[in-house]
CSV table of C-alpha atoms in Angstrom, one decimal:
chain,number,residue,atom,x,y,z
A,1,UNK,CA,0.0,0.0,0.0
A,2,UNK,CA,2.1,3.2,-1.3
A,3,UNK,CA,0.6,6.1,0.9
A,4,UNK,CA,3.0,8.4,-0.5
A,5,UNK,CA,2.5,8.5,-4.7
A,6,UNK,CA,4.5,10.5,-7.0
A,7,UNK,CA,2.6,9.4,-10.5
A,8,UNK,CA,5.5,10.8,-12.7
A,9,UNK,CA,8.4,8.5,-12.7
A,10,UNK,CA,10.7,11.0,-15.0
A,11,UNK,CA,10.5,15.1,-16.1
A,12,UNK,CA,12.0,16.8,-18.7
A,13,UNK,CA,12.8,20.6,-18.3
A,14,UNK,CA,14.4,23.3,-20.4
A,15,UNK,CA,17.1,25.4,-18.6
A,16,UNK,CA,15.3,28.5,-16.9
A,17,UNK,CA,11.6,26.8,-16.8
A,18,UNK,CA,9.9,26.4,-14.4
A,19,UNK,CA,9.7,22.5,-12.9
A,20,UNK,CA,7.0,21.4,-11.4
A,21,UNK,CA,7.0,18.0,-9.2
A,22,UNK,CA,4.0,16.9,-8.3
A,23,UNK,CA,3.1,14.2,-5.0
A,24,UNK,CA,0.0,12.5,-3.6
A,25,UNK,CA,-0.6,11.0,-0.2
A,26,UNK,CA,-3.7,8.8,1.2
A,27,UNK,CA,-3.0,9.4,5.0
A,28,UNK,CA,-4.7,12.3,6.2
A,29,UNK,CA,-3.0,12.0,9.3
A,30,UNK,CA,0.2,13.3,7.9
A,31,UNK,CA,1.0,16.4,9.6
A,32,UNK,CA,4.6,17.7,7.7
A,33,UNK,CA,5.8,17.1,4.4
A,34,UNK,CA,9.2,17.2,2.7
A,35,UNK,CA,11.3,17.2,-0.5
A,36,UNK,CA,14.7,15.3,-1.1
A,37,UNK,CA,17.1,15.6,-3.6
A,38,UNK,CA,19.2,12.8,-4.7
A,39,UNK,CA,22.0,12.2,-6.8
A,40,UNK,CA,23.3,9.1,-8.1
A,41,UNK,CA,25.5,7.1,-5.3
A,42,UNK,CA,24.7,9.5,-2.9
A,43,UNK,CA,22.1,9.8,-0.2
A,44,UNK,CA,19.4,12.3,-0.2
A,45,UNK,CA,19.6,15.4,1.0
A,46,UNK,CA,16.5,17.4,2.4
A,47,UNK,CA,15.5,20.5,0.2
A,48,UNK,CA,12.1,21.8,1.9
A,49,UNK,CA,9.6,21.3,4.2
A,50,UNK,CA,5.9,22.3,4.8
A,51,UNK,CA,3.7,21.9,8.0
A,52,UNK,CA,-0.1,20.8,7.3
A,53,UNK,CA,-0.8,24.0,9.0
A,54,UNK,CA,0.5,25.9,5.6
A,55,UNK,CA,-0.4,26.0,2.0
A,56,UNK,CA,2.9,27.1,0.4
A,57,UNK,CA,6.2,27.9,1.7
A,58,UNK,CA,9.5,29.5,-0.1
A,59,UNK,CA,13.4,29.4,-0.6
A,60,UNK,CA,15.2,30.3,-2.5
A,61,UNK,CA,14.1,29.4,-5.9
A,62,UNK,CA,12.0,26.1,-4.2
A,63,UNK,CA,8.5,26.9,-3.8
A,64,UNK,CA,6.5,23.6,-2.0
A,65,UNK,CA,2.6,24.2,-2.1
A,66,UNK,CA,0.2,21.4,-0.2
A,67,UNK,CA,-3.5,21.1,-0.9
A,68,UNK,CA,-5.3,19.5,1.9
A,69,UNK,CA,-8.5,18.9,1.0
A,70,UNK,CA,-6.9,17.2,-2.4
A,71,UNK,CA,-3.9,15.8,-0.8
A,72,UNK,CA,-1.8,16.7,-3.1
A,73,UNK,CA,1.4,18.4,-2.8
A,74,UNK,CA,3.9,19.9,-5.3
A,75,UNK,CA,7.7,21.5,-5.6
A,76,UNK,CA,7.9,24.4,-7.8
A,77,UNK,CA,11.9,25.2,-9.0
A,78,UNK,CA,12.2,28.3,-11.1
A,79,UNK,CA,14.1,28.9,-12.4
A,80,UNK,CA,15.2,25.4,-13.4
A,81,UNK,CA,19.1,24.8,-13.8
A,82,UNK,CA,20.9,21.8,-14.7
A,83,UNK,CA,22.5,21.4,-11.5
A,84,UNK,CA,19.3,21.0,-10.4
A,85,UNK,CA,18.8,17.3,-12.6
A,86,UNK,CA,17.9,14.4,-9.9
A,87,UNK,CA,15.7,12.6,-8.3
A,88,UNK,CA,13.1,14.2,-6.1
A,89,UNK,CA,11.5,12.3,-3.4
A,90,UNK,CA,8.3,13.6,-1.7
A,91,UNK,CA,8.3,12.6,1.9
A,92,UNK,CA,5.3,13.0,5.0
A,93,UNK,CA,5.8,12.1,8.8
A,94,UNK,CA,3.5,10.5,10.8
A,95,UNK,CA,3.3,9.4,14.6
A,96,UNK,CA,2.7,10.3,17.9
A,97,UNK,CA,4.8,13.6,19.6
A,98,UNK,CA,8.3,13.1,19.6
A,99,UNK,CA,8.0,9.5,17.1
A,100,UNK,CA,7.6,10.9,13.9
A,101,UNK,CA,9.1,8.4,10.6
A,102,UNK,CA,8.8,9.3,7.3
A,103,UNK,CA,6.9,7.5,4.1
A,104,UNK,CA,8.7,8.3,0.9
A,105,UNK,CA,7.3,8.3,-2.7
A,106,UNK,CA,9.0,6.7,-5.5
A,107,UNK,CA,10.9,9.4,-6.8
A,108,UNK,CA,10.6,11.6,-10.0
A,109,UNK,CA,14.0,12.0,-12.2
A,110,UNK,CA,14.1,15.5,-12.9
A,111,UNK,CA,16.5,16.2,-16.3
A,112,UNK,CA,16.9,20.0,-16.8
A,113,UNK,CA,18.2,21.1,-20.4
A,114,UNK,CA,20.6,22.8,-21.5
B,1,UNK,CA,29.4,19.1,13.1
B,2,UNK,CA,30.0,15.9,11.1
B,3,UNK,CA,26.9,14.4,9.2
B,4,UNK,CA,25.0,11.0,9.3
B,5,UNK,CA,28.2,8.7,8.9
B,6,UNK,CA,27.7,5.0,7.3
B,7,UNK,CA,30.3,2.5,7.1
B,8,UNK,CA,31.0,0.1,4.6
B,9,UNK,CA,30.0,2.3,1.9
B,10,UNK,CA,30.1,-1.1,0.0
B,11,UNK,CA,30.1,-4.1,0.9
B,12,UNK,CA,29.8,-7.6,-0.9
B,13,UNK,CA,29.0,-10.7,0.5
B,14,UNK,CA,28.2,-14.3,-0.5
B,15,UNK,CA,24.3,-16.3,0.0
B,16,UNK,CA,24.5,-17.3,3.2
B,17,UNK,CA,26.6,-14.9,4.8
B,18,UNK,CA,26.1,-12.3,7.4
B,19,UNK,CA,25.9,-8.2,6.6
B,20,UNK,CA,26.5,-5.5,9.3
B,21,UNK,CA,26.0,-2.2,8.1
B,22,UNK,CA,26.8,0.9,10.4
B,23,UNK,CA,25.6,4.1,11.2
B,24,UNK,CA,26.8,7.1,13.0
B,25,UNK,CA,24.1,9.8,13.9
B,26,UNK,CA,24.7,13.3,13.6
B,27,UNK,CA,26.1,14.7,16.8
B,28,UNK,CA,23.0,15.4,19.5
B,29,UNK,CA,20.8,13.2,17.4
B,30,UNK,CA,19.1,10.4,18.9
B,31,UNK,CA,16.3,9.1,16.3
B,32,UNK,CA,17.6,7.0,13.7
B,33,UNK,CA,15.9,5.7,10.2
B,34,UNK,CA,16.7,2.7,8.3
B,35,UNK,CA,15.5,2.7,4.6
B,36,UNK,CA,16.4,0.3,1.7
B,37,UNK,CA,16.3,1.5,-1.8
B,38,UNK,CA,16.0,-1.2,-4.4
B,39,UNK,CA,17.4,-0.4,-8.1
B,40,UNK,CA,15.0,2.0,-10.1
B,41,UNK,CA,12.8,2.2,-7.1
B,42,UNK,CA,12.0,4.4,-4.0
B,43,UNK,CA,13.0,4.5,-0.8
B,44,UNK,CA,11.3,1.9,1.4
B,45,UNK,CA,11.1,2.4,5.2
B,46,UNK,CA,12.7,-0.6,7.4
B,47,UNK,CA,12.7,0.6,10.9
B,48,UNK,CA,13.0,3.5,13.5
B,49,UNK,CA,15.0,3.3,16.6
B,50,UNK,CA,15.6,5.9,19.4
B,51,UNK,CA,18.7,5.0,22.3
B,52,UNK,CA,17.9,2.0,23.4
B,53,UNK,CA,14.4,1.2,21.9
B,54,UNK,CA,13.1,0.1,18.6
B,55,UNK,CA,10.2,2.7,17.7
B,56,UNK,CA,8.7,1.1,14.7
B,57,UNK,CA,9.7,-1.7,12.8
B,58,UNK,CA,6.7,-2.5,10.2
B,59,UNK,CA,9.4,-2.2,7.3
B,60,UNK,CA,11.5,-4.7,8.5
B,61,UNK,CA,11.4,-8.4,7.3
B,62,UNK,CA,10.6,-10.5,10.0
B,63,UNK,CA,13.0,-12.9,9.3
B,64,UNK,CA,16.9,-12.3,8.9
B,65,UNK,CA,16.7,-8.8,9.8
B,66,UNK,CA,17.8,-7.0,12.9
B,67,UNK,CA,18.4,-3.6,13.9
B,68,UNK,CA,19.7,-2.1,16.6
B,69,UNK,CA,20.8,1.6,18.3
B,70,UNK,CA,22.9,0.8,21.7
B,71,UNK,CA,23.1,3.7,24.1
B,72,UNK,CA,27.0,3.8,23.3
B,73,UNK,CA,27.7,3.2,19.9
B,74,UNK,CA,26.1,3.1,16.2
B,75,UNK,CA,23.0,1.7,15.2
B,76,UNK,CA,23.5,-1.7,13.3
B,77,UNK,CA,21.4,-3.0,11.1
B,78,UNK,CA,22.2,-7.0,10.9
B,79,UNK,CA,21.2,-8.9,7.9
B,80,UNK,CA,21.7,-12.6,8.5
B,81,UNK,CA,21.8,-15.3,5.6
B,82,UNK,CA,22.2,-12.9,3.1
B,83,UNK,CA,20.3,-14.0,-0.1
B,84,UNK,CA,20.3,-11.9,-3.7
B,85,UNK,CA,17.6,-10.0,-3.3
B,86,UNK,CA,18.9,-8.4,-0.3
B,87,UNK,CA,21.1,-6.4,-2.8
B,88,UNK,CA,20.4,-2.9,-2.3
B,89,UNK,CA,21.4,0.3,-1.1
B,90,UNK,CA,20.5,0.7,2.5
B,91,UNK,CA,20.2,4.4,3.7
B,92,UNK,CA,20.2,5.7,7.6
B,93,UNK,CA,18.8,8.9,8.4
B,94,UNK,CA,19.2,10.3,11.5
B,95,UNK,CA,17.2,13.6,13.9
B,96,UNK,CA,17.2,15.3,16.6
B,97,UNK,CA,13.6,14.5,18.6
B,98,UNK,CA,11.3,12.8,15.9
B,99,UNK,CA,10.0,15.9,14.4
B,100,UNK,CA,11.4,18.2,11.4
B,101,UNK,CA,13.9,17.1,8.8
B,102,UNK,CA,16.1,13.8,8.8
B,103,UNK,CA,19.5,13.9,7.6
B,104,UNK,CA,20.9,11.2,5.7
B,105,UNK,CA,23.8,9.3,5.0
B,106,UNK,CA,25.3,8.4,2.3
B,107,UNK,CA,24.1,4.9,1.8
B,108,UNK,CA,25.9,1.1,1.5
B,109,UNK,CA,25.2,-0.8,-1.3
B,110,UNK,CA,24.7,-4.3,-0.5
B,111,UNK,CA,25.9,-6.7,-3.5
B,112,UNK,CA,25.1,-10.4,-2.3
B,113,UNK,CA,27.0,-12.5,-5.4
């Protein structure tokens, strides 16, 4: 049972587009979201985050909005850059205060441009 | 402040044989994630541990697998009677109280030949 869904398996971009990732979750329990960026042979590395008590929040050029009532999430990069070519993983946390583990979705291989 | 450490970075073992894969927290961080990431596929929760006590472990396999996180020490995750499909990269995460952002290592990759 995949609680965390990213639909997209792959995403092609052109440099200085925007990139849009996109994330559903079943659990409406989840209280915090997050995106990870991966590269190849390396582990992931967190990028943003979002309480359930937001609807969007910013950084840089990483934009994460979450609908509740759709449970749906999505990362906004603009503009894109190749650097920015990897695999995305949307992430939520559930469990009691102080427990919290994280579901991830299967990824989305972003491939910006040049 | 060093990060998640995780030691082998690869390790290869014959069917049959016993893994131990390591993992240093980051300093002040007592929550540790296990996660194993199969080839062209997600990553796959295996098991949460806090000093001393195993928080969740619904990811885990019940058989072969072990994990631990001793109060002195790294976690260990303990894979006995390694078989093929064991091959994988396994991943450690680490926090500071359960809540917020994990930080992650930087993986072993687990060939069983």
């Amino acid at each position: 049972d995949q609680q965390v869904k990213q639909n997209s398996p792959s995403l092609s971009v052109q440099e200085g587009r925007i990139s849009i990732l996109n994330c559903d979750y079943t659990n409406s329990m989840f209280d915090y979201f997050l995106w990870y960026k991966k590269y190849p042979a390396e582990g992931p590395t967190f990028l943003i985050s979002i309480s359930s008590i937001k609807d969007k929040n910013e950084d840089g050029r990483f934009t994460v909005f979450l609908n509740k009532s759709a449970k749906h999430l999505s990362l906004h990069i603009v503009p894109s850059q190749p650097g920015d070519s990897a695999v995305y993983f949307c992430a939520a946390s559930v469990g009691t205060s102080g427990t919290y583990k994280y579901i991830f979705g299967t990824g989305t291989r972003l491939k910006v441009l040049a | 402040n060093a990060g998640v450490m995780q030691n082998p970075r690869h390790l290869v073992r014959r069917r049959g044989q016993e893994a131990r894969l390591r993992c240093s927290p980051m300093k002040g961080h007592s929550h540790v994630y296990w996660y194993r990431q199969l080839p062209e596929e997600g990553l796959k929760f295996m098991v949460y541990l806090q000093k001393e006590n195993i928080i969740d472990e619904s990811g885990m396999p019940k058989e072969r697998f072990s994990a631990e996180f001793p109060k002195e020490g790294p976690s260990i995750l303990r894979i006995q009677q390694v078989v093929r499909g064991d091959s994988a990269a396994y991943f450690c995460a680490s926090s500071p109280d359960g809540q917020g952002e994990a930080f992650f290592g930087q993986g072993t990759r687990l060939t069983v030949v």
